[in-house]
Amino acid sequence: MTLLSDTRYVFIRYMRKLVRNPILLFFSLFQPILFLALFTQLLGRLSNFPGVLPVGVSYLEFAAAGILLQNAFGSALQSGNSIVADIDSGFLHKMLVTPMSRPAILLGRLASDAFRVVVQTAIILALAYGIGAAENSPFTVNTGVIGILLIFFTIAFFGLAWSGISLALGMKTRSAETVFAIGGVITFPLLFLSSALLPINFLPGWVQTVSKFNPVSYAVDACRVLMINGYDWGTILPAWGVIGLVAVITLGATLYQFRKVVS
Amino acid sequence: MSDIITVKNLVEVYSDGTKAVDDISFSVAEGEFFGFLGPNGAGKSTTIKILTTLLRKTSGTVTVAGFDVEKQAAAIRRIIGVQSQDTTVDGDLTGRENIMLQGHFHQMKTDEIKKRVNELLKLVGLEEAAEKRARNYSGGMKKRLDLATALVHKPKILFLDEPTTGLDPQSRSAIWTYLEKLNREEGITIFLTTQYLEEADKLCKRLSIIDKGKIVASGSPAELKREIGADSIRISLENCKKDNAKAKELIKTLNDVNEIIDSEECLTVFAKNAGLLIADIVRALDSSDIRIASVTFSSPSLDDVFIKHTGKRIRTEELVKAPSAMLGGRR
């Protein structure tokens, strides 16, 4: 049981660090709000053109899922910075000279990432609801509370898979700047070459092809059907499968790098 | 007393081929205050990392409290306390939280930790600052807090890697007081590395001088100094590059000179009755038109021991760091 209690203390440490860094906390919360406001304002008129969005769907409803994913990306990339900071400061070594469970060091960090992204997701959904009400085009999650929980799960799962990339990069390069540079370069194409922010049939042919192989599209589609359509398991389960596959690869790389750092 | 740390033929070669530790052997008795004295890059930190299970050795045998450092690492981690060279307190947590967290990492019960934290805060004189975030502590306070976190689980052996590097003299002597108290009153075995001669001299009952990965001398400070068996005169010349060699030859011809070591910036002359020799040296150099910048005379010190065994003076480099600013920029 030391794994669980050790994970808990690592988790608490990271939550304290987050809450006590007002700037970090502010941007963690502000970023999703900014994205939502920006994209719905920029592209909101798309729903005026017939045939672009599904009938009766506002751009807000359409894009909410994509913005959830974009936010998850941003948060996941910070995970690598935290491990770089702990390596640089020697705090990692301080943990390693104690008998604490080794996996707990990673699990505690991942748990804090997941928790944070769920809170951010809740904020985005609440805000989307507010904007929808204000603009008289209601935003709701059609599948209700259970649907919202499934969205939380999907986003957190996706966030963890993506934390794996930044953690592995952080431990490999020991440089927060590199994590951000590489992370940014990977993130943007993946987001824009997917169904996240624009309807798939609205995109050029080659983008549509890329999008089919893009894990982001799967995760977005799963959240989107839960909001707009219902429990479309034919979309949701494959998404979890794809995210699981990404997680195996990225967290595998993380574990590999972690073993190198630890031994 | 039995040996609590034994190291035999320890070698550490880094992946880039650097031989950080080159076949060293030593042992530390239970309850002893033992030190590694050497300059930066001598292999002190590498040895501590191996002893504290952080780094795998290339070859050799290392046991701590009878446990093999690699096969029984988990057992060792329960009984050692470690203060690394970098001060590793979490600036976002308060002093109290830092110690609590370390107690949890040692899987202690919460009640037990709470009691222990109060004792430790008192020991290191941080009771008043306990609820403040460690970010706002001075360098000396952070080091003291770091020491307290290393003591939370009442370790049998305390490893300190340059515990006072970069501290002002006042903070340094405060740390010295705690360390002596811990060793004397609680019987904790202490293994300390330092680049400060004064620190090794004051604290360590026994020490090894380490340079370029090798142990060059071992013994109590008094023994090591006695080995020299001579006082020393240190002469700095105005133009040492040009005149050192010539001056060395001149001084060699004088009576009673045991040994002269040329460590570039100065000449160190070892002699039985060095005081009487000063006038002769000055006269000899003066008559050859070699200008002297300074002459110092001293009874044997660890500095002399170091010069005798390595042919150079120990270089103390003060590390100027701003860790909190660095972390801040990273977030």
Coordinates of C-alpha atoms in Angstrom, one line a residue:
Chain A
M1 CA 0.0 0.0 0.0
T2 CA 3.0 2.3 0.1
L3 CA 2.5 2.9 -3.6
L4 CA -0.9 4.4 -3.0
S5 CA 0.1 6.5 0.0
D6 CA 3.3 7.7 -1.6
T7 CA 1.4 8.6 -4.8
R8 CA -1.0 10.6 -2.6
Y9 CA 1.8 12.6 -1.0
V10 CA 3.5 13.3 -4.4
F11 CA 0.0 14.4 -5.7
I12 CA -0.5 16.7 -2.7
R13 CA 2.9 18.3 -3.2
Y14 CA 2.1 19.1 -6.8
M15 CA -1.3 20.4 -6.0
R16 CA 0.2 22.7 -3.3
K17 CA 2.8 23.9 -5.8
L18 CA 0.1 24.7 -8.3
V19 CA -2.2 26.5 -5.9
R20 CA 0.7 28.5 -4.4
N21 CA 1.9 29.8 -7.7
P22 CA -0.8 32.3 -8.6
I23 CA 0.6 33.0 -12.0
L24 CA 0.7 29.4 -12.9
L25 CA -2.7 28.9 -11.4
F26 CA -4.1 31.9 -13.2
F27 CA -2.9 30.8 -16.6
S28 CA -4.0 27.2 -16.0
L29 CA -7.5 28.5 -15.5
F30 CA -7.3 31.4 -17.9
Q31 CA -6.0 29.4 -20.9
P32 CA -9.1 27.3 -21.4
I33 CA -11.3 30.4 -21.0
L34 CA -9.3 32.3 -23.6
F35 CA -9.4 29.5 -26.1
L36 CA -13.1 29.1 -25.8
A37 CA -13.9 32.8 -26.1
L38 CA -11.4 33.3 -29.0
F39 CA -12.5 30.4 -31.2
T40 CA -16.2 30.8 -30.8
Q41 CA -15.9 34.5 -31.6
L42 CA -13.6 34.0 -34.6
L43 CA -15.5 31.1 -36.2
G44 CA -19.0 31.5 -34.7
R45 CA -20.4 32.6 -38.0
L46 CA -19.7 29.2 -39.6
S47 CA -23.1 28.1 -38.5
N48 CA -24.6 30.8 -40.8
F49 CA -23.4 28.8 -43.8
P50 CA -25.6 25.9 -44.6
G51 CA -24.0 22.5 -44.9
V52 CA -20.8 23.4 -43.0
L53 CA -21.9 22.2 -39.6
P54 CA -24.5 19.5 -38.9
V55 CA -28.1 20.9 -38.9
G56 CA -29.1 22.6 -35.7
V57 CA -25.5 22.5 -34.3
S58 CA -23.9 25.8 -33.3
Y59 CA -20.2 26.4 -33.7
L60 CA -20.0 26.6 -29.9
E61 CA -21.4 23.1 -29.6
F62 CA -19.2 21.9 -32.4
A63 CA -15.9 23.4 -31.2
A64 CA -16.3 22.8 -27.5
A65 CA -14.8 19.3 -27.8
G66 CA -11.9 20.6 -29.8
I67 CA -11.1 23.2 -27.3
L68 CA -11.2 20.7 -24.5
L69 CA -8.5 18.8 -26.3
Q70 CA -6.4 21.8 -27.1
N71 CA -6.5 22.7 -23.4
A72 CA -5.5 19.1 -22.5
F73 CA -2.5 19.5 -24.8
G74 CA -1.3 22.7 -23.1
S75 CA -1.6 21.2 -19.6
A76 CA 0.1 18.0 -20.5
L77 CA 3.1 19.8 -21.8
Q78 CA 3.8 21.4 -18.4
S79 CA 4.2 18.0 -16.9
G80 CA 7.7 17.7 -18.4
N81 CA 8.7 21.0 -17.0
S82 CA 7.9 19.8 -13.5
I83 CA 10.2 16.8 -13.8
V84 CA 13.0 18.9 -15.3
A85 CA 12.7 21.3 -12.3
D86 CA 12.8 18.4 -9.9
I87 CA 15.9 16.9 -11.6
D88 CA 17.6 20.3 -11.7
S89 CA 16.9 21.2 -8.1
G90 CA 18.0 17.8 -6.8
F91 CA 14.5 17.1 -5.4
L92 CA 14.2 13.9 -7.4
H93 CA 17.4 12.6 -5.8
K94 CA 15.9 13.6 -2.4
M95 CA 13.0 11.4 -3.1
L96 CA 15.1 8.6 -4.4
V97 CA 17.3 8.3 -1.3
T98 CA 14.1 7.5 0.7
P99 CA 12.4 4.1 0.6
M100 CA 9.4 5.5 -1.2
S101 CA 7.9 3.7 -4.1
R102 CA 9.6 4.7 -7.4
P103 CA 6.5 4.5 -9.5
A104 CA 4.7 6.8 -7.1
I105 CA 7.0 9.6 -8.2
L106 CA 5.5 9.4 -11.7
L107 CA 2.0 8.4 -10.7
G108 CA 1.6 11.3 -8.3
R109 CA 2.6 13.7 -11.1
L110 CA 0.2 12.1 -13.5
A111 CA -2.6 12.1 -11.0
S112 CA -2.1 15.8 -10.5
D113 CA -2.1 16.4 -14.2
A114 CA -5.3 14.4 -14.6
F115 CA -7.0 16.3 -11.7
R116 CA -6.0 19.6 -13.2
V117 CA -7.3 18.9 -16.6
V118 CA -10.6 17.6 -15.2
V119 CA -11.0 20.9 -13.4
Q120 CA -10.2 22.9 -16.5
T121 CA -12.6 20.8 -18.5
A122 CA -15.4 21.5 -16.0
I123 CA -14.6 25.2 -16.3
I124 CA -14.8 25.1 -20.1
L125 CA -18.1 23.2 -20.1
A126 CA -19.6 25.6 -17.6
L127 CA -18.4 28.6 -19.6
A128 CA -19.7 27.1 -22.8
Y129 CA -23.1 26.7 -21.1
G130 CA -22.9 30.4 -20.1
I131 CA -22.0 31.6 -23.5
G132 CA -24.7 29.5 -25.1
A133 CA -27.3 30.9 -22.8
A134 CA -26.2 34.5 -23.5
E135 CA -26.2 34.0 -27.2
N136 CA -29.5 32.3 -27.2
S137 CA -28.2 29.0 -28.7
P138 CA -28.1 26.7 -25.7
F139 CA -25.1 24.5 -25.1
T140 CA -25.8 21.3 -23.4
V141 CA -24.3 17.9 -23.0
N142 CA -27.0 15.6 -24.4
T143 CA -25.9 12.6 -22.5
G144 CA -26.3 14.4 -19.1
V145 CA -24.2 13.8 -16.0
I146 CA -22.9 10.4 -17.0
G147 CA -21.9 11.8 -20.4
I148 CA -20.0 14.6 -18.6
L149 CA -18.2 12.1 -16.5
L150 CA -17.3 10.1 -19.7
I151 CA -16.0 13.3 -21.2
F152 CA -13.9 14.0 -18.1
F153 CA -12.5 10.4 -18.4
T154 CA -11.7 10.8 -22.1
I155 CA -10.0 14.1 -21.7
A156 CA -8.0 13.0 -18.6
F157 CA -7.0 9.8 -20.4
F158 CA -5.9 11.8 -23.4
G159 CA -4.1 14.3 -21.2
L160 CA -2.2 11.4 -19.4
A161 CA -1.2 9.9 -22.8
W162 CA 0.2 13.3 -23.7
S163 CA 1.9 14.0 -20.4
G164 CA 3.9 10.9 -21.3
I165 CA 5.5 12.8 -24.2
S166 CA 6.5 15.8 -22.2
L167 CA 7.7 13.7 -19.3
A168 CA 9.9 11.5 -21.5
L169 CA 11.2 14.5 -23.4
G170 CA 11.9 16.3 -20.1
M171 CA 13.9 13.4 -18.7
K172 CA 15.7 12.8 -21.9
T173 CA 16.7 16.5 -22.7
R174 CA 16.7 17.9 -19.1
S175 CA 15.6 21.2 -20.6
A176 CA 12.2 22.9 -20.1
E177 CA 12.8 25.0 -23.2
T178 CA 13.2 21.9 -25.4
V179 CA 10.1 20.4 -24.0
F180 CA 8.1 23.5 -24.9
A181 CA 9.7 23.8 -28.3
I182 CA 9.2 20.2 -29.4
G183 CA 5.8 20.0 -27.7
G184 CA 4.6 23.1 -29.5
V185 CA 5.8 21.8 -32.8
I186 CA 4.0 18.5 -32.4
T187 CA 0.8 20.0 -30.9
F188 CA -0.2 22.5 -33.5
P189 CA -0.3 20.4 -36.6
L190 CA -2.0 17.6 -34.7
L191 CA -4.7 20.0 -33.6
F192 CA -5.3 21.7 -36.9
L193 CA -5.0 18.6 -39.0
S194 CA -7.8 17.0 -37.1
S195 CA -11.6 17.4 -36.7
A196 CA -11.0 19.5 -33.6
L197 CA -11.9 23.0 -34.7
L198 CA -13.3 22.7 -38.2
P199 CA -15.7 20.1 -39.7
I200 CA -13.9 17.3 -41.5
N201 CA -15.7 17.7 -44.8
F202 CA -14.7 21.4 -44.8
L203 CA -11.0 20.5 -44.9
P204 CA -8.8 19.8 -48.0
G205 CA -8.6 16.2 -49.1
W206 CA -5.1 15.5 -47.8
V207 CA -6.0 17.0 -44.4
Q208 CA -9.0 14.7 -44.3
T209 CA -6.6 11.7 -44.9
V210 CA -4.2 12.9 -42.2
S211 CA -7.1 13.5 -39.9
K212 CA -8.1 9.8 -40.1
F213 CA -4.8 8.8 -38.7
N214 CA -4.7 11.5 -36.1
P215 CA -5.4 10.4 -32.5
V216 CA -6.7 13.9 -31.8
S217 CA -9.6 13.4 -34.2
Y218 CA -10.7 10.2 -32.4
A219 CA -10.6 11.8 -29.0
V220 CA -12.5 14.9 -30.2
D221 CA -15.1 12.8 -32.0
A222 CA -15.8 10.8 -28.9
C223 CA -16.4 13.9 -26.8
R224 CA -18.4 15.5 -29.5
V225 CA -20.9 12.7 -29.9
L226 CA -21.3 12.6 -26.1
M227 CA -22.3 16.3 -26.3
I228 CA -24.3 16.4 -29.5
N229 CA -25.6 12.9 -30.3
G230 CA -25.6 10.4 -27.5
Y231 CA -23.9 7.2 -26.4
D232 CA -22.4 6.4 -29.8
W233 CA -20.2 3.5 -28.6
G234 CA -19.0 3.0 -32.2
T235 CA -17.2 6.3 -31.8
I236 CA -16.3 6.3 -28.2
L237 CA -14.7 2.9 -27.8
P238 CA -12.3 3.2 -30.8
A239 CA -11.3 6.6 -29.3
W240 CA -10.4 5.0 -26.0
G241 CA -8.5 2.3 -27.9
V242 CA -6.5 4.9 -29.9
I243 CA -5.8 6.9 -26.8
G244 CA -4.8 3.7 -25.0
L245 CA -2.4 2.9 -27.8
V246 CA -0.8 6.4 -27.6
A247 CA -0.6 6.1 -23.8
V248 CA 1.2 2.7 -24.1
I249 CA 3.8 4.3 -26.4
T250 CA 4.3 7.6 -24.6
L251 CA 4.1 6.3 -21.0
G252 CA 6.3 3.4 -22.1
A253 CA 8.9 6.0 -23.2
T254 CA 8.5 7.8 -19.9
L255 CA 9.1 4.7 -17.9
Y256 CA 12.1 3.9 -20.0
Q257 CA 13.6 7.3 -19.4
F258 CA 12.6 7.3 -15.8
R259 CA 14.5 4.0 -15.3
K260 CA 17.5 5.5 -16.8
V261 CA 17.3 8.6 -14.5
V262 CA 16.6 6.4 -11.4
S263 CA 19.3 3.8 -11.8
Chain B
M1 CA 33.8 -0.2 17.2
S2 CA 32.6 -2.0 14.1
D3 CA 32.7 -0.5 10.7
I4 CA 29.4 0.8 9.4
I5 CA 30.6 1.8 6.0
T6 CA 33.2 -0.3 4.1
V7 CA 34.4 0.5 0.6
K8 CA 36.9 -1.8 -1.2
N9 CA 38.5 -1.0 -4.6
L10 CA 35.6 1.2 -5.6
V11 CA 35.8 2.4 -9.2
E12 CA 33.4 4.7 -11.1
V13 CA 33.9 5.3 -14.8
Y14 CA 31.3 7.6 -16.4
S15 CA 29.9 6.7 -19.8
D16 CA 32.1 9.4 -21.4
G17 CA 35.2 7.5 -20.0
T18 CA 35.9 9.9 -17.1
K19 CA 37.3 8.0 -14.2
A20 CA 35.6 9.9 -11.4
V21 CA 36.6 7.4 -8.6
D22 CA 39.8 5.5 -9.2
D23 CA 40.1 2.4 -7.0
I24 CA 39.5 3.8 -3.5
S25 CA 39.2 1.8 -0.3
F26 CA 38.2 3.1 3.2
S27 CA 36.0 2.3 6.1
V28 CA 34.0 4.4 8.6
A29 CA 33.4 3.1 12.2
E30 CA 30.0 3.3 13.8
G31 CA 29.5 6.7 15.5
E32 CA 32.5 8.2 13.7
F33 CA 32.6 11.7 12.2
F34 CA 34.4 11.0 9.0
G35 CA 35.3 13.3 6.2
F36 CA 36.3 13.4 2.6
L37 CA 38.4 16.5 1.9
G38 CA 39.2 17.5 -1.7
P39 CA 38.7 20.1 -4.4
N40 CA 35.8 20.3 -6.8
G41 CA 35.8 17.3 -9.2
A42 CA 37.9 15.1 -6.9
G43 CA 35.2 12.4 -6.8
K44 CA 33.6 13.3 -3.5
S45 CA 30.0 13.6 -4.7
T46 CA 30.3 10.6 -6.9
T47 CA 31.4 8.5 -3.9
I48 CA 28.4 9.9 -1.8
K49 CA 26.0 9.1 -4.7
I50 CA 27.2 5.5 -4.7
L51 CA 27.0 5.2 -0.9
T52 CA 23.5 6.6 -0.9
T53 CA 22.2 4.2 -3.7
L54 CA 21.8 6.9 -6.3
L55 CA 24.5 5.8 -8.6
R56 CA 25.6 2.3 -9.7
K57 CA 29.3 1.6 -9.2
T58 CA 31.5 0.3 -12.0
S59 CA 33.3 -2.1 -9.8
G60 CA 34.3 -2.7 -6.2
T61 CA 32.5 -3.7 -3.0
V62 CA 30.5 -1.2 -0.9
T63 CA 28.5 -2.0 2.1
V64 CA 26.5 0.4 4.4
A65 CA 25.4 -1.0 7.8
G66 CA 26.2 -4.5 6.5
F67 CA 23.9 -4.1 3.4
D68 CA 25.2 -4.4 -0.1
V69 CA 24.7 -1.0 -1.7
E70 CA 23.2 -2.4 -4.9
K71 CA 21.5 -5.6 -3.8
Q72 CA 20.0 -4.3 -0.6
A73 CA 19.5 -0.6 -1.5
A74 CA 16.0 -0.5 0.0
A75 CA 17.3 -1.5 3.4
I76 CA 20.0 1.2 3.2
R77 CA 17.5 3.9 2.3
R78 CA 15.6 3.3 5.5
I79 CA 18.6 4.1 7.8
I80 CA 20.4 6.9 6.0
G81 CA 19.8 10.6 5.9
V82 CA 21.2 12.5 2.9
Q83 CA 21.9 16.2 2.4
S84 CA 23.0 16.8 -1.1
Q85 CA 25.2 19.5 -2.4
D86 CA 22.3 21.5 -3.9
T87 CA 19.9 22.7 -1.3
T88 CA 16.8 20.6 -2.1
V89 CA 14.0 22.2 -0.2
D90 CA 10.7 22.8 -2.0
G91 CA 10.3 26.6 -2.0
D92 CA 6.5 26.4 -2.5
L93 CA 6.1 24.4 0.7
T94 CA 6.6 25.8 4.2
G95 CA 9.5 24.7 6.4
R96 CA 7.1 22.4 8.4
E97 CA 5.6 20.9 5.2
N98 CA 9.0 20.2 3.8
I99 CA 9.9 18.1 6.8
M100 CA 6.5 16.5 7.0
L101 CA 6.7 15.5 3.3
Q102 CA 10.1 13.8 3.8
G103 CA 8.7 12.0 6.8
H104 CA 5.9 10.7 4.6
F105 CA 8.4 9.6 2.0
H106 CA 10.0 7.6 4.8
Q107 CA 6.6 6.0 5.4
M108 CA 6.4 7.3 9.0
K109 CA 3.0 7.7 10.8
T110 CA 1.6 11.2 10.7
D111 CA 1.5 11.6 14.5
E112 CA 5.0 10.5 14.8
I113 CA 6.2 12.9 12.1
K114 CA 4.3 15.8 13.7
K115 CA 6.2 15.2 17.0
R116 CA 9.5 14.8 15.2
V117 CA 9.0 18.0 13.1
N118 CA 8.7 20.1 16.3
E119 CA 11.9 18.6 17.7
L120 CA 13.8 19.2 14.4
L121 CA 12.5 22.8 14.0
K122 CA 13.8 23.5 17.4
L123 CA 17.1 21.8 16.8
V124 CA 17.9 23.8 13.7
G125 CA 16.4 27.0 15.1
L126 CA 13.6 27.4 12.6
E127 CA 10.6 27.4 14.9
E128 CA 9.6 30.9 14.1
A129 CA 9.9 30.5 10.3
A130 CA 8.2 27.1 10.3
E131 CA 5.0 28.3 8.7
K132 CA 6.7 30.5 6.1
R133 CA 7.4 29.2 2.6
A134 CA 10.9 28.0 2.2
R135 CA 11.2 30.2 -0.9
N136 CA 11.6 33.2 1.4
Y137 CA 14.3 31.6 3.6
S138 CA 17.9 32.8 3.5
G139 CA 20.6 30.5 2.1
G140 CA 21.6 29.5 5.6
M141 CA 18.0 28.8 6.7
K142 CA 17.4 26.6 3.6
K143 CA 20.5 24.6 4.4
R144 CA 19.3 24.1 8.0
L145 CA 15.9 23.1 6.8
D146 CA 17.5 20.7 4.4
L147 CA 19.4 19.2 7.2
A148 CA 16.2 18.8 9.3
T149 CA 14.5 17.0 6.4
A150 CA 17.4 14.6 6.2
L151 CA 17.0 13.8 10.0
V152 CA 13.2 13.3 10.1
H153 CA 13.4 9.4 10.3
K154 CA 16.3 9.4 12.9
P155 CA 18.9 8.0 10.5
K156 CA 21.8 5.9 11.8
I157 CA 24.1 7.4 9.2
L158 CA 24.0 11.0 7.9
F159 CA 25.6 11.8 4.5
L160 CA 26.4 15.4 4.0
D161 CA 27.8 16.6 0.6
E162 CA 29.4 19.9 1.2
P163 CA 26.8 21.0 3.7
T164 CA 28.2 24.6 4.1
T165 CA 29.4 25.4 0.6
G166 CA 28.3 29.0 -0.3
L167 CA 27.3 29.9 3.2
D168 CA 28.4 32.9 5.2
P169 CA 30.7 32.2 8.1
Q170 CA 28.0 32.7 10.7
S171 CA 25.6 30.2 9.1
R172 CA 28.5 27.8 8.6
S173 CA 29.4 27.8 12.3
A174 CA 25.7 27.3 13.2
I175 CA 25.6 24.2 11.0
W176 CA 28.8 23.0 12.6
T177 CA 27.3 23.3 16.0
Y178 CA 24.3 21.1 15.0
L179 CA 26.4 18.5 13.4
E180 CA 28.8 18.1 16.3
K181 CA 25.8 17.9 18.6
L182 CA 24.1 15.2 16.5
N183 CA 27.3 13.2 16.4
R184 CA 28.1 13.5 20.1
E185 CA 24.6 13.3 21.7
E186 CA 22.7 11.0 19.3
G187 CA 25.7 8.9 18.2
I188 CA 24.8 9.4 14.5
T189 CA 27.6 8.3 12.2
I190 CA 28.4 11.3 9.9
F191 CA 30.1 11.1 6.5
L192 CA 30.9 14.5 5.3
T193 CA 32.5 15.9 2.2
T194 CA 34.0 19.3 2.1
Q195 CA 36.5 21.5 0.2
Y196 CA 37.1 23.6 3.3
L197 CA 40.2 22.7 5.3
E198 CA 38.9 24.5 8.3
E199 CA 35.7 22.4 8.3
A200 CA 37.5 19.1 8.0
D201 CA 39.9 20.1 10.7
K202 CA 37.2 21.2 13.1
L203 CA 34.6 18.5 12.6
C204 CA 36.2 15.3 11.4
K205 CA 37.7 12.7 13.8
R206 CA 39.2 11.1 10.8
L207 CA 39.4 12.0 7.1
S208 CA 40.7 11.0 3.8
I209 CA 42.1 13.5 1.3
I210 CA 40.9 12.8 -2.1
D211 CA 42.2 14.2 -5.4
K212 CA 41.5 13.2 -9.0
G213 CA 39.5 10.1 -7.9
K214 CA 42.2 8.8 -5.6
I215 CA 42.7 8.8 -1.8
V216 CA 46.1 10.3 -1.2
A217 CA 46.2 10.4 2.6
S218 CA 44.0 9.2 5.5
G219 CA 44.1 9.7 9.2
S220 CA 42.9 12.1 12.0
P221 CA 43.7 15.7 11.3
A222 CA 46.3 15.7 14.0
E223 CA 48.0 12.6 12.6
L224 CA 48.1 14.0 9.1
K225 CA 49.6 17.2 10.3
R226 CA 52.1 15.3 12.4
E227 CA 53.2 13.3 9.4
I228 CA 54.4 16.5 7.8
G229 CA 56.7 16.9 10.8
A230 CA 57.6 20.4 9.8
D231 CA 56.4 24.0 9.7
S232 CA 55.9 25.6 6.4
I233 CA 56.8 28.9 4.9
R234 CA 54.7 30.1 1.9
I235 CA 56.4 32.5 -0.4
S236 CA 54.6 34.4 -3.2
L237 CA 56.9 36.1 -5.6
E238 CA 56.0 39.2 -7.6
N239 CA 56.8 37.5 -10.8
C240 CA 56.2 33.9 -10.0
K241 CA 56.1 32.6 -13.5
K242 CA 59.6 33.9 -14.2
D243 CA 61.2 33.4 -10.8
N244 CA 59.7 30.4 -9.1
A245 CA 62.1 27.9 -10.6
K246 CA 65.2 30.0 -9.8
A247 CA 64.0 30.7 -6.3
K248 CA 63.4 27.0 -5.7
E249 CA 67.0 26.2 -6.6
L250 CA 68.3 29.0 -4.3
I251 CA 66.2 27.9 -1.3
K252 CA 67.2 24.2 -1.8
T253 CA 70.8 25.1 -1.0
L254 CA 69.9 26.4 2.4
N255 CA 70.3 24.2 5.5
D256 CA 67.3 22.4 7.2
V257 CA 65.0 22.6 4.2
N258 CA 63.0 19.3 4.0
E259 CA 61.0 19.9 0.8
I260 CA 59.9 22.6 -1.5
I261 CA 56.7 22.4 -3.5
D262 CA 56.0 24.8 -6.4
S263 CA 52.2 25.2 -6.8
E264 CA 52.5 28.0 -9.4
E265 CA 51.1 30.9 -7.4
C266 CA 53.5 30.2 -4.6
L267 CA 56.4 28.2 -3.2
T268 CA 55.8 26.2 0.0
V269 CA 58.9 25.3 1.9
F270 CA 58.7 22.6 4.6
A271 CA 61.3 22.8 7.3
K272 CA 61.8 21.7 11.0
N273 CA 62.6 25.2 12.3
A274 CA 61.1 27.2 9.7
G275 CA 61.0 30.4 11.7
L276 CA 64.7 30.6 11.7
L277 CA 64.9 30.0 8.0
I278 CA 62.8 33.0 7.0
A279 CA 65.7 35.5 7.2
D280 CA 67.9 33.2 5.2
I281 CA 65.4 32.8 2.4
V282 CA 64.7 36.5 2.2
R283 CA 68.4 37.3 2.1
A284 CA 69.0 34.6 -0.6
L285 CA 66.2 35.8 -2.8
D286 CA 67.0 39.5 -2.3
S287 CA 70.6 39.0 -3.3
S288 CA 69.5 37.4 -6.6
D289 CA 67.1 40.3 -7.3
I290 CA 64.0 38.2 -6.9
R291 CA 61.2 40.3 -5.5
I292 CA 58.9 38.8 -2.9
A293 CA 55.3 39.7 -2.7
S294 CA 54.5 38.0 0.6
V295 CA 55.8 35.5 3.1
T296 CA 53.6 33.6 5.5
F297 CA 54.7 31.2 8.2
S298 CA 52.5 28.5 9.7
S299 CA 52.7 25.4 11.8
P300 CA 51.4 22.4 9.9
S301 CA 47.9 22.7 8.7
L302 CA 45.6 20.5 6.5
D303 CA 46.5 22.9 3.7
D304 CA 50.1 21.8 4.0
V305 CA 49.0 18.2 4.1
F306 CA 47.1 18.7 0.9
I307 CA 49.9 20.5 -0.8
K308 CA 52.4 17.8 0.2
H309 CA 50.3 15.0 -1.2
T310 CA 48.9 16.6 -4.3
G311 CA 51.5 19.2 -5.1
K312 CA 48.9 22.0 -5.2
R313 CA 46.8 24.1 -3.0
I314 CA 43.2 23.2 -2.5
R315 CA 41.0 25.4 -4.6
T316 CA 37.9 26.5 -3.0
E317 CA 35.4 27.7 -5.5
E318 CA 32.4 29.6 -4.2
L319 CA 29.4 28.6 -6.1
V320 CA 27.3 31.6 -6.9
K321 CA 23.8 30.4 -7.6
A322 CA 20.3 31.7 -7.6
P323 CA 18.2 28.6 -7.7
S324 CA 14.9 30.2 -6.9
A325 CA 15.2 32.6 -9.8
M326 CA 16.1 29.8 -12.2
L327 CA 13.1 27.8 -11.1
G328 CA 10.9 30.8 -11.5
G329 CA 12.0 31.4 -15.0
R330 CA 11.2 27.8 -15.9
R331 CA 7.6 27.7 -15.0

